[in-house]
Tab-separated table of C-alpha atoms and ligand atoms in Angstrom:
chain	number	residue	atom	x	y	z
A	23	UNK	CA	-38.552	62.689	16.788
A	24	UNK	CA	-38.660	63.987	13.139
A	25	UNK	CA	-41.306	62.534	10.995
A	26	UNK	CA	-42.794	58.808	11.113
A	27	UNK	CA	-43.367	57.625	7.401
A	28	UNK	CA	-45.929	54.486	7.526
A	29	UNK	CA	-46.928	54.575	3.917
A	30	UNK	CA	-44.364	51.581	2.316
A	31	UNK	CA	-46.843	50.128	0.729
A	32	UNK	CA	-46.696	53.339	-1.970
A	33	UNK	CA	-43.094	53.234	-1.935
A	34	UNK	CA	-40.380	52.260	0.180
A	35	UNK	CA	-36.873	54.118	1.502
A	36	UNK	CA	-34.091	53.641	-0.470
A	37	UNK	CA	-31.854	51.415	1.296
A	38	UNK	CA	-28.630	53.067	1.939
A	39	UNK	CA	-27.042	49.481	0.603
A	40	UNK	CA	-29.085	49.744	-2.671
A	41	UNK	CA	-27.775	53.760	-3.349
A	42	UNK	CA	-24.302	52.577	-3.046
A	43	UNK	CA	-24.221	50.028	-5.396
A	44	UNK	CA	-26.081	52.225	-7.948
A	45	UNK	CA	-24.404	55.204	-7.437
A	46	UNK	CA	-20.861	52.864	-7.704
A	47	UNK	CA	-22.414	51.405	-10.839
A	48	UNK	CA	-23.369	54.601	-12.031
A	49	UNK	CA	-19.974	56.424	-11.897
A	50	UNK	CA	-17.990	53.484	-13.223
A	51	UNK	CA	-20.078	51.991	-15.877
A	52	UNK	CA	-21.310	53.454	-17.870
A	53	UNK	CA	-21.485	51.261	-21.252
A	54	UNK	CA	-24.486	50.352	-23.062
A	55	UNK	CA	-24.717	46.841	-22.239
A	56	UNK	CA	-25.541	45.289	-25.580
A	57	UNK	CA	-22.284	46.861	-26.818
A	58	UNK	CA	-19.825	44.318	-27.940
A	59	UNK	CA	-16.142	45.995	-26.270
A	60	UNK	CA	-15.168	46.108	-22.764
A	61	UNK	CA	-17.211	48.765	-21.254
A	62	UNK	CA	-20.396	47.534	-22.664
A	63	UNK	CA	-19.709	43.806	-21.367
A	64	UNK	CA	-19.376	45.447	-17.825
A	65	UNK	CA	-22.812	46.412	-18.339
A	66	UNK	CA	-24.153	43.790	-19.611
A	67	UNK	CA	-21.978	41.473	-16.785
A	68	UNK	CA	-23.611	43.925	-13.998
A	69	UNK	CA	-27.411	43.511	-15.665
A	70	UNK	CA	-27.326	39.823	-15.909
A	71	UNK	CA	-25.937	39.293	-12.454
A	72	UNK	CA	-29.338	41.166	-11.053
A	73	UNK	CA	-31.815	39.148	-13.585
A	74	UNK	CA	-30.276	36.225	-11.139
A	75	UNK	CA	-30.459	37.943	-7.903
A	76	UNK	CA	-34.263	38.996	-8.186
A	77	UNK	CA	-34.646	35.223	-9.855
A	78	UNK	CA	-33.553	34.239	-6.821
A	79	UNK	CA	-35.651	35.687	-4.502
A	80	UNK	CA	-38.751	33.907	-6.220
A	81	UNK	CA	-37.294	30.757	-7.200
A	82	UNK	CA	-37.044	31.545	-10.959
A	83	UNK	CA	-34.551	31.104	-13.360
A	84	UNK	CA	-32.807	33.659	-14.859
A	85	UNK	CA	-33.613	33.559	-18.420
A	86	UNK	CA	-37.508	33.859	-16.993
A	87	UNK	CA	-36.951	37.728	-15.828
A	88	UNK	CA	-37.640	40.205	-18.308
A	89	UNK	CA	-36.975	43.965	-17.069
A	90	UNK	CA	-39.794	46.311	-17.199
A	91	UNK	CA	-40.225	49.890	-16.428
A	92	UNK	CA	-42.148	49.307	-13.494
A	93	UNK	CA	-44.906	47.378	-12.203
A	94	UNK	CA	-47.306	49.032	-13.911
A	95	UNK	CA	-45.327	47.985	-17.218
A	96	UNK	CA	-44.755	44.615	-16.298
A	97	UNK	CA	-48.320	44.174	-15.594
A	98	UNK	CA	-49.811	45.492	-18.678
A	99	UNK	CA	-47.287	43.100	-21.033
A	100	UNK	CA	-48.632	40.020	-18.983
A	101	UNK	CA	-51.907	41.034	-20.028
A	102	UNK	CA	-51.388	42.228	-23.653
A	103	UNK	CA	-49.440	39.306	-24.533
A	104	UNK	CA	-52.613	36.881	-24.332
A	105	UNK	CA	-53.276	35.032	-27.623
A	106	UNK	CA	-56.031	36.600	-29.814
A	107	UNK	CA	-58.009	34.885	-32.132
A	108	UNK	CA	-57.270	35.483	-36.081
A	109	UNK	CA	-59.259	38.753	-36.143
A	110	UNK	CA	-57.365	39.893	-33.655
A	111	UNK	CA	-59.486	40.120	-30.623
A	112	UNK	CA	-58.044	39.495	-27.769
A	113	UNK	CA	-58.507	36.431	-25.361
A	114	UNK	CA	-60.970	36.459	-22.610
A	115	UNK	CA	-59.661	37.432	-18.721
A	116	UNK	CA	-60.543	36.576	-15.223
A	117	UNK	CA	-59.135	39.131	-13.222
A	118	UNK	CA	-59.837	40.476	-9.625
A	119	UNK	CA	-62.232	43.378	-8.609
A	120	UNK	CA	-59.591	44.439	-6.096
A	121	UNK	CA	-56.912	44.344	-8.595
A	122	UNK	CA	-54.460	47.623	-8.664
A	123	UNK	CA	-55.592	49.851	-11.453
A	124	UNK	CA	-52.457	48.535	-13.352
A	125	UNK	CA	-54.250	46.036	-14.039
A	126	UNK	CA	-57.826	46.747	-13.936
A	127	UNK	CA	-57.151	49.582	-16.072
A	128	UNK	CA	-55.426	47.114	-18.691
A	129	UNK	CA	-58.199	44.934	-18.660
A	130	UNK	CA	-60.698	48.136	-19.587
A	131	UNK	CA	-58.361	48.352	-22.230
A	132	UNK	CA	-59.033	44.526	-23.426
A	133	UNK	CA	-62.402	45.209	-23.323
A	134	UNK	CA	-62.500	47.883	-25.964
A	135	UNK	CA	-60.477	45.735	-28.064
A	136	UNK	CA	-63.288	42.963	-27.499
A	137	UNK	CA	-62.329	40.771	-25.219
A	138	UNK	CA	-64.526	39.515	-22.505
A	139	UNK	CA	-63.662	40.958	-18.876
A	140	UNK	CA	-64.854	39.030	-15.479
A	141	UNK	CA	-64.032	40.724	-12.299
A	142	UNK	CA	-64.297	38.295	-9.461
A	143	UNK	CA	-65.230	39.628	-5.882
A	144	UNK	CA	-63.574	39.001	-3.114
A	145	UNK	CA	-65.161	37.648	0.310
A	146	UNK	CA	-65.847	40.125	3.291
A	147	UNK	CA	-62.250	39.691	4.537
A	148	UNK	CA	-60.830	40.969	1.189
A	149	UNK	CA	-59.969	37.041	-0.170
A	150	UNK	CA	-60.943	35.902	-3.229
A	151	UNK	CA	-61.553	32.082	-2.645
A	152	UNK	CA	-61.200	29.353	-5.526
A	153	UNK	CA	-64.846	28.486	-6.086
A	154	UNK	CA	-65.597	32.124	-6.948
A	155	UNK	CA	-62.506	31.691	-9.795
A	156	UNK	CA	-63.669	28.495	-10.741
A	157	UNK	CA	-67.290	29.728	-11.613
A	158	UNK	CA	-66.038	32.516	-13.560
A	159	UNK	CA	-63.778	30.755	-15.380
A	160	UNK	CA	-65.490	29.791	-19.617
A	161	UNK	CA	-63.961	27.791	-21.907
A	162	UNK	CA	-63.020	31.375	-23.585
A	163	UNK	CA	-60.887	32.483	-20.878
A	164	UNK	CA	-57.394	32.722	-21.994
A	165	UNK	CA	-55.681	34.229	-18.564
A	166	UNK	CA	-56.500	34.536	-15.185
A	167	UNK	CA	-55.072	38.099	-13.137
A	168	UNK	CA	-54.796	37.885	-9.207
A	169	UNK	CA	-52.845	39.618	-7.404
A	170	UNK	CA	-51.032	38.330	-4.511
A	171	UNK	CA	-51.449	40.593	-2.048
A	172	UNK	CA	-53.746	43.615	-2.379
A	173	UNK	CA	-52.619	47.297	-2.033
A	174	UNK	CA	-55.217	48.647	0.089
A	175	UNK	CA	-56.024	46.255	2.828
A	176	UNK	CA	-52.711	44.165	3.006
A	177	UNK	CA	-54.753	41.202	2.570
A	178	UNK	CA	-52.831	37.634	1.306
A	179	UNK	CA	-54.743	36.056	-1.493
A	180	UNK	CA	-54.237	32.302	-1.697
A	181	UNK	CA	-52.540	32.131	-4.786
A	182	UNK	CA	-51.391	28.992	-5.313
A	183	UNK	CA	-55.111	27.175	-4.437
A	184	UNK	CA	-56.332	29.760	-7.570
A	185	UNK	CA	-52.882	29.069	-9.700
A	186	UNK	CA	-54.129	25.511	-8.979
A	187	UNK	CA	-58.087	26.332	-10.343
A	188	UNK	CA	-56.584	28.089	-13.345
A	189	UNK	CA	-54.506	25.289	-14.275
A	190	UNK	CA	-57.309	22.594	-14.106
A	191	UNK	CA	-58.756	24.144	-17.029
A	192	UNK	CA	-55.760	25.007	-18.429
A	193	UNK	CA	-55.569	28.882	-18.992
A	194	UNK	CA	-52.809	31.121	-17.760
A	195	UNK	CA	-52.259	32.676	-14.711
A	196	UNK	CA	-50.896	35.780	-13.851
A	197	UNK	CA	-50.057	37.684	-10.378
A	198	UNK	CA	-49.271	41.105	-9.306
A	199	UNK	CA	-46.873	40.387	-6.603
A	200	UNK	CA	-46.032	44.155	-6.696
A	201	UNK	CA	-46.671	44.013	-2.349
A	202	UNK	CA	-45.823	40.870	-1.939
A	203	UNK	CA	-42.558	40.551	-3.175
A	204	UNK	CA	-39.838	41.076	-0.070
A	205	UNK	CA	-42.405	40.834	2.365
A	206	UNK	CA	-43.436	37.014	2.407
A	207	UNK	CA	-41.716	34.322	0.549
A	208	UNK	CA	-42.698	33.931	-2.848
A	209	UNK	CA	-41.885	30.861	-5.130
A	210	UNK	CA	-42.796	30.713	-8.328
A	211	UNK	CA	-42.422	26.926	-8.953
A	212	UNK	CA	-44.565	26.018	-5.674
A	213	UNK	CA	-47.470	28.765	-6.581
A	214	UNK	CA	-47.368	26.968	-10.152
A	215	UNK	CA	-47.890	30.868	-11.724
A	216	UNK	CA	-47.099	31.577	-15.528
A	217	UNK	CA	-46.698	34.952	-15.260
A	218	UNK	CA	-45.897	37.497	-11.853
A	219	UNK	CA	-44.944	41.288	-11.623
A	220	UNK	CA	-42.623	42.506	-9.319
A	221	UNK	CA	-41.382	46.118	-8.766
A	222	UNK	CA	-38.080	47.392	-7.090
A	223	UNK	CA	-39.576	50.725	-5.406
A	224	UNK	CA	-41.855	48.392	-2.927
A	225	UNK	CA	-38.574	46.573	-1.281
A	226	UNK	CA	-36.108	49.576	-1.314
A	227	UNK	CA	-35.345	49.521	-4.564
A	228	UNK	CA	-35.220	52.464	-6.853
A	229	UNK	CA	-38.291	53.654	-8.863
A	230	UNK	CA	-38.745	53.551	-12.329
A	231	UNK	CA	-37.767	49.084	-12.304
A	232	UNK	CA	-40.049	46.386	-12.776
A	233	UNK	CA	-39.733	42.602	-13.839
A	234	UNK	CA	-41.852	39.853	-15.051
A	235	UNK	CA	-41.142	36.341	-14.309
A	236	UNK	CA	-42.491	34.734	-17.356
A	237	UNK	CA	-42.519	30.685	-16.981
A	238	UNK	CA	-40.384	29.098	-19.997
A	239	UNK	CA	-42.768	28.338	-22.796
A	240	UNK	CA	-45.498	31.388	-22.437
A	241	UNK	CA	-45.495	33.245	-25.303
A	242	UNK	CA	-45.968	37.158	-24.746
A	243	UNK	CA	-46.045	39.615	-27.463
A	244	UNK	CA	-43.611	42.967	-27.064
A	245	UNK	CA	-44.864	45.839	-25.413
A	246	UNK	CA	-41.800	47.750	-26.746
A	247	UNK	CA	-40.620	47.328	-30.501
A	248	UNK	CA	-37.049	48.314	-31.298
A	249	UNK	CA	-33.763	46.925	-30.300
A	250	UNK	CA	-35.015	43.914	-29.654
A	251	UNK	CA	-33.357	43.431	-25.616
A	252	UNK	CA	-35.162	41.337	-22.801
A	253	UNK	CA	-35.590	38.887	-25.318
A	254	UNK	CA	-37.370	41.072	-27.786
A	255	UNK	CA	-40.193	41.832	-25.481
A	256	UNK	CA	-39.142	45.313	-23.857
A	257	UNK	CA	-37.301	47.240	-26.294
A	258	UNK	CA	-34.811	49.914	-25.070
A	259	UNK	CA	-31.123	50.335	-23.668
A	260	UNK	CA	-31.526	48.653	-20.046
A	261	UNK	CA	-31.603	50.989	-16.893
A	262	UNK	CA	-28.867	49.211	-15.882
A	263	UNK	CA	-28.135	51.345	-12.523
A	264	UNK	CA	-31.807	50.798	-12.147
A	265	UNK	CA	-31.709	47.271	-12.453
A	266	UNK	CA	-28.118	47.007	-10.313
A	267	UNK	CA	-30.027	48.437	-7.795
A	268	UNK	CA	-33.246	46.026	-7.895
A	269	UNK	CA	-30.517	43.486	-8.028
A	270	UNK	CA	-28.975	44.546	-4.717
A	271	UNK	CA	-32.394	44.957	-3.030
A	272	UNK	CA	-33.495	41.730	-3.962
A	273	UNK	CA	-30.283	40.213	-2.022
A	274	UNK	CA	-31.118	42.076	0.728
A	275	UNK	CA	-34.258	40.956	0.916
A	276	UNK	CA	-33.688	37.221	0.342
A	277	UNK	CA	-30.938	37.478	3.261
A	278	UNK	CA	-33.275	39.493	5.308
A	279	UNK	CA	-36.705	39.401	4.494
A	280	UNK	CA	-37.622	36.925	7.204
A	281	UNK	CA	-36.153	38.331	9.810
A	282	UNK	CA	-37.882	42.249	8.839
A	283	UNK	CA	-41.582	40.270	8.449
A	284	UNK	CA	-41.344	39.072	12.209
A	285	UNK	CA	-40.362	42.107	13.534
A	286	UNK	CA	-42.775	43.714	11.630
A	287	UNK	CA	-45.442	41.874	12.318
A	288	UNK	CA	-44.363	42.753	15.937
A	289	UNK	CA	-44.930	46.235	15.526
A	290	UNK	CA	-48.011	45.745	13.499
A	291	UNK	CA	-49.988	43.937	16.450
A	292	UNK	CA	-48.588	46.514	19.100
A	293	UNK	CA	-49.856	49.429	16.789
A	294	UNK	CA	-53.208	47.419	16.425
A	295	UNK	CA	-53.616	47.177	19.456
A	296	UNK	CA	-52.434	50.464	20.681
A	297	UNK	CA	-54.971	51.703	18.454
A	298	UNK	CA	-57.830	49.582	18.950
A	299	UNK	CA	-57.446	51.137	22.807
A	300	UNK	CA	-56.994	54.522	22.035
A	301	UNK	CA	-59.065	54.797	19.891
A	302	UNK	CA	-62.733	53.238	20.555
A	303	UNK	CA	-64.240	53.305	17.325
A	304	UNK	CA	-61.596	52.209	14.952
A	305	UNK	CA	-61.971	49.119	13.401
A	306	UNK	CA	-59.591	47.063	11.308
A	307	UNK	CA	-60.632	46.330	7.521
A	308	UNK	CA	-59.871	42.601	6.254
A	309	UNK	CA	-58.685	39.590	7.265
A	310	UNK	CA	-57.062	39.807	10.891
A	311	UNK	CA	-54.072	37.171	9.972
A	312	UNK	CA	-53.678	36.449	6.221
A	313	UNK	CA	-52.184	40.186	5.729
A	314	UNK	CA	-48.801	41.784	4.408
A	315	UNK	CA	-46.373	41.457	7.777
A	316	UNK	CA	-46.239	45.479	8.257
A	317	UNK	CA	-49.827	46.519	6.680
A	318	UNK	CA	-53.309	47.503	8.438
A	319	UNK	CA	-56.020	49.016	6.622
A	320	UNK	CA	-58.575	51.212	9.429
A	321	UNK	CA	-61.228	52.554	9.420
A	322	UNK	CA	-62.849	54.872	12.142
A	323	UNK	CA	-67.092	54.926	12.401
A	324	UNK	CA	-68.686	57.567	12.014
A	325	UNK	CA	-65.915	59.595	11.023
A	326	UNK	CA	-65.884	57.706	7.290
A	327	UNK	CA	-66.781	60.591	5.620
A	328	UNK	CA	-63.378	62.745	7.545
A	329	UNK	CA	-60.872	60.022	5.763
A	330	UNK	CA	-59.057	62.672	3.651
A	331	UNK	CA	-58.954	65.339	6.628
A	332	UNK	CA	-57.653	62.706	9.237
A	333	UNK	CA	-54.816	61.684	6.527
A	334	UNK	CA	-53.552	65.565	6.508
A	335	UNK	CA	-54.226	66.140	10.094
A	336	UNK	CA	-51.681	62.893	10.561
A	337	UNK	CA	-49.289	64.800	7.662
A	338	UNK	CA	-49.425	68.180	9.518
A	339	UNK	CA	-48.568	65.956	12.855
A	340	UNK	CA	-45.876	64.771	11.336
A	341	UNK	CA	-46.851	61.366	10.088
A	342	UNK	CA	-47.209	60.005	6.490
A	343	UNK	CA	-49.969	57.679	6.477
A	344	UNK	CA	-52.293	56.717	2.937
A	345	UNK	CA	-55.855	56.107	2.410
A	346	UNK	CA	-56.015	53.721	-0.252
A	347	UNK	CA	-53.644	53.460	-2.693
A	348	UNK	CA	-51.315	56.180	-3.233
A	349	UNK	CA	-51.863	55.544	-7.129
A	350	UNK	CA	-55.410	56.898	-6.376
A	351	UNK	CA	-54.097	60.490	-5.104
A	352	UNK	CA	-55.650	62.066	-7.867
A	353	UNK	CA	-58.928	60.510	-6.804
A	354	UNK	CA	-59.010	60.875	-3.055
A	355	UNK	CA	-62.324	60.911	-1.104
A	356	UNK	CA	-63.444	59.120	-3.805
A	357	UNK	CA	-64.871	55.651	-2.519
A	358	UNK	CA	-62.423	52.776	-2.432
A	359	UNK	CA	-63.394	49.937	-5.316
A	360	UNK	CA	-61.680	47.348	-3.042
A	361	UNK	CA	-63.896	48.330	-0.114
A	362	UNK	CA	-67.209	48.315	-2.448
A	363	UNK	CA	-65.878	44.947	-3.464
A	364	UNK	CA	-65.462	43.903	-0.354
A	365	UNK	CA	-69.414	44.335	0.217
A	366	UNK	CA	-68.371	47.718	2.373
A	367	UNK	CA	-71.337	50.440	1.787
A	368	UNK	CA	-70.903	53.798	-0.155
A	369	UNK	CA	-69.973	55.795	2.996
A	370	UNK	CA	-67.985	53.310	4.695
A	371	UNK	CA	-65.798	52.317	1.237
A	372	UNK	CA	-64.883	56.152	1.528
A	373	UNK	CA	-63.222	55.827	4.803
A	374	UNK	CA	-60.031	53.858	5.334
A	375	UNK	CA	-56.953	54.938	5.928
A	376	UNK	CA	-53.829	52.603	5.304
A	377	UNK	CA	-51.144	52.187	7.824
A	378	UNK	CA	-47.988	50.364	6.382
A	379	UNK	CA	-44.709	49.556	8.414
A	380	UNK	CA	-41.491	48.959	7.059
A	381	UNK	CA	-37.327	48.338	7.313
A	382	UNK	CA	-36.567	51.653	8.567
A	383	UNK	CA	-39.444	52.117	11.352
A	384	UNK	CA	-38.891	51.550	15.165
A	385	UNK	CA	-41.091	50.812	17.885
A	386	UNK	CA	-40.208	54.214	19.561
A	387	UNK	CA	-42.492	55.527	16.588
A	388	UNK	CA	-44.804	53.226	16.933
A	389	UNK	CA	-45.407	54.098	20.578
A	390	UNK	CA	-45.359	58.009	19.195
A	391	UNK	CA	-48.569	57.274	16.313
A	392	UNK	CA	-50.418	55.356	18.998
A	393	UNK	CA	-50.353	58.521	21.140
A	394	UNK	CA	-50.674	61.389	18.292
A	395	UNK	CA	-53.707	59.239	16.373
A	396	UNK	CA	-56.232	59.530	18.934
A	397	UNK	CA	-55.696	63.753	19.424
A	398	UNK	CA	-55.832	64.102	15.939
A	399	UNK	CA	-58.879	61.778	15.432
A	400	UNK	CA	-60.353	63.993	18.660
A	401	UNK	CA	-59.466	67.011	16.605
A	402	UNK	CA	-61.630	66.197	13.669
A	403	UNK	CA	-65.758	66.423	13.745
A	404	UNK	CA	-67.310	64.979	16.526
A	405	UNK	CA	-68.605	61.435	15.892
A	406	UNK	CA	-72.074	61.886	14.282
A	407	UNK	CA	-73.214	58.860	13.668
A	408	UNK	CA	-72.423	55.226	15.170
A	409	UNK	CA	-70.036	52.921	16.609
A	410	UNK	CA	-68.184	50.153	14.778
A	411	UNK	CA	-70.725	47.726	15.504
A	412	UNK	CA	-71.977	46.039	12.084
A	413	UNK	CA	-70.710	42.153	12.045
A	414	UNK	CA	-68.564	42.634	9.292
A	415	UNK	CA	-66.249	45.016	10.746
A	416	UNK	CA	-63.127	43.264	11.840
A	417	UNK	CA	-61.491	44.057	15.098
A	418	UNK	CA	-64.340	46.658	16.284
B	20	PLP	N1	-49.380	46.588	-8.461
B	20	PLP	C1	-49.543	46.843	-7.151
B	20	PLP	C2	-50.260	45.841	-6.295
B	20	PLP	C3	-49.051	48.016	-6.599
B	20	PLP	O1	-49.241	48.271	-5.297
B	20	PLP	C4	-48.377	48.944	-7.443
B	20	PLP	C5	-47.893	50.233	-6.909
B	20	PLP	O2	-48.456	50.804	-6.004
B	20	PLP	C6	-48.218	48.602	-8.798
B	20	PLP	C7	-48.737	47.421	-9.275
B	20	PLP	C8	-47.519	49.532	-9.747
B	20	PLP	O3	-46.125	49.457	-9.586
B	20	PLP	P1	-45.237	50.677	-10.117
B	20	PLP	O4	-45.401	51.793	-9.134
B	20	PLP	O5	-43.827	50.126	-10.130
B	20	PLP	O6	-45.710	51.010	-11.476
């Protein structure tokens, strides 16, 4: 068997389906697509036909899809296009403690332009419930950011009970439904969002494409000045191969997105519990159901502290495997903020490792992790210290 890649939550396959409609794109058109003459309206023809596919797959309308640059980008307009006052400070936000740094970066940001910044915790299985958003929320706060399903642990926020909080007291609500998107249904009418980032690399999609769905009637300010395309917001010629391909990704995964979560939620529960045998003193972090269909965050006690060495044990094995969020590389061994949100202690937020399933794995590897996991756990320092046995360590 070559090599087992479980880390789709940092970026998925390309789907062969997806490379030849961009690479067919790509050779024939090549117009800019706000260009007037034939070539250009090709372009423009091929662009406008993905704005509705990924509309589609979220129950938008077209003409509420602006194209980003990424996730990243998409999340940072939603949350620089907040009204400020006349001075020019911005608006107040309630945003998540687990958010990705895409956005809790952003928010640092707001900060240092003035605005007020409220992280809300989430609850020992990684939700965030509504009460905790609805007693952070001041008559100040001008947007709410909550992701819809988090990065690290896999775990489902309930988004439309908080969309629901938010607009009670009428103030905006974003969601980063970077992980979600492809992997459970998402509708943007029935979650009653304003504002949601997507990102084509997480359903196998190229890189380097984003989108926000921004509800008719919010009122964003650019995050690119220039040309004036995507409706003045995002500046620049369109990637339209880029965008063909997040088109033809987001088809895919409307025709087969329900099909892939049940299967992979098959494999998830055989590798949980494959591991859970195997290996005595692993122990899964967050909540055991409300979870991304392919995702499991573990950890392993007593061995916290070998996170980082387990991870490249598992890559010299043969198996690509995360701990946290691969976003984070640059800080690994550091201690997870979701974890320490999540109430887990200093050593314990250090050591998770992130197992996440996707189109292109098969049970045969599966069956392969669940035997090489346990060696290579063997392989590392002896347990020093205890056993999984604290109440708030799911599955031990
Ligand atoms: N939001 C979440 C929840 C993510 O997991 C990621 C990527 O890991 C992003 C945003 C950033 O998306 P992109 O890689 O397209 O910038």
């Amino acid at each position: 068997m070559g090599r087992i890649y479980f880390d789709n939550a940092a970026s998925t396959p390309l789907d062969p389906r997806v490379a030849e409609a961009m690479t067919r794109f790509a050779a024939e058109c090549y117009g800019n697509p706000s260009s007037l003459h034939a070539e250009g309206r090709a372009a423009r023809l091929a662009v406008e036909e993905a704005r509705a596919s990924v509309a589609r797959l979220i129950n938008a309308a077209s003409d509420e899809i602006i194209f980003t640059g990424s996730g990243t980008e998409a999340d940072n307009l939603a949350l620089a296009g907040i009204p400020a006052d006349p001075g020019g400070k911005p608006g107040d936000v309630v945003a998540g403690a687990i958010e990705h740094p895409a956005v809790l970066e952003k928010c640092r940001h707001l900060e240092r332009l003035g605005a007020e910044v409220v992280f809300v915790r989430p609850d020992a299985d990684g939700i965030i419930q509504p009460e905790t958003l609805a007693a952070a929320l001041r008559p100040e706060t001008s947007l709410v950011s909550l992701m819809a399903a988090n990065n690290v642990t896999g775990v489902l926020q309930p988004v439309a009970e908080l969309a629901a909080v938010a607009r009670r007291r009428r103030v905006l609500f974003h969601t980063d439904a970077v992980q979600a998107m492809g992997r459970i249904p998402i509708d943007v009418r029935s979650w009653d969002v304003d504002l949601l980032s997507l990102s084509a690399h997480k359903i196998y999609g190229p890189k380097g494409v984003g989108a926000l769905y921004i509800r008719r009637g919010v009122r964003l300010a650019p995050c690119l000045y220039g040309g004036g395309q995507e409706r003045g917001l995002r500046s620049s010629t369109e990637n339209a191969a880029g965008i063909v391909g997040f088109g033809r990704a987001a088809d895919i995964a409307a025709a087969e997105g329900a099909t892939d979560a049940a299967r992979l939620v098959r494999l998830r529960e055989t590798l949980l519990a494959g591991v859970l045998e195997a290996v005595p003193n692993a122990y899964l972090i967050g909540h055991r159901e409300k979870r991304l269909p392919g995702h499991l965050c573990l950890g392993f006690a007593g061995q916290e502290g070998e996170a980082i060495k387990l991870l490249l044990a598992l890559d010299d094995a043969g198996v690509a495997v995360s701990s946290g969020s691969a976003c984070n590389s640059s800080h690994a061994g550091e201690p997870s903020g979701v974890l320490a949100a999540m109430g887990f202690d200093a050593l314990r937020s250090r050591g998770s490792v992130r197992i996440s399933l996707g189109r292109f794995n098969s049970e045969d590897e599966v069956r392969s992790f669940v035997e090489i996991l346990p060696r290579v756990c063997g392989s590392l320092r002896p347990l020093v210290s205890r056993r999984a046995s604290s109440p708030d360590l799911k599955g031990a």
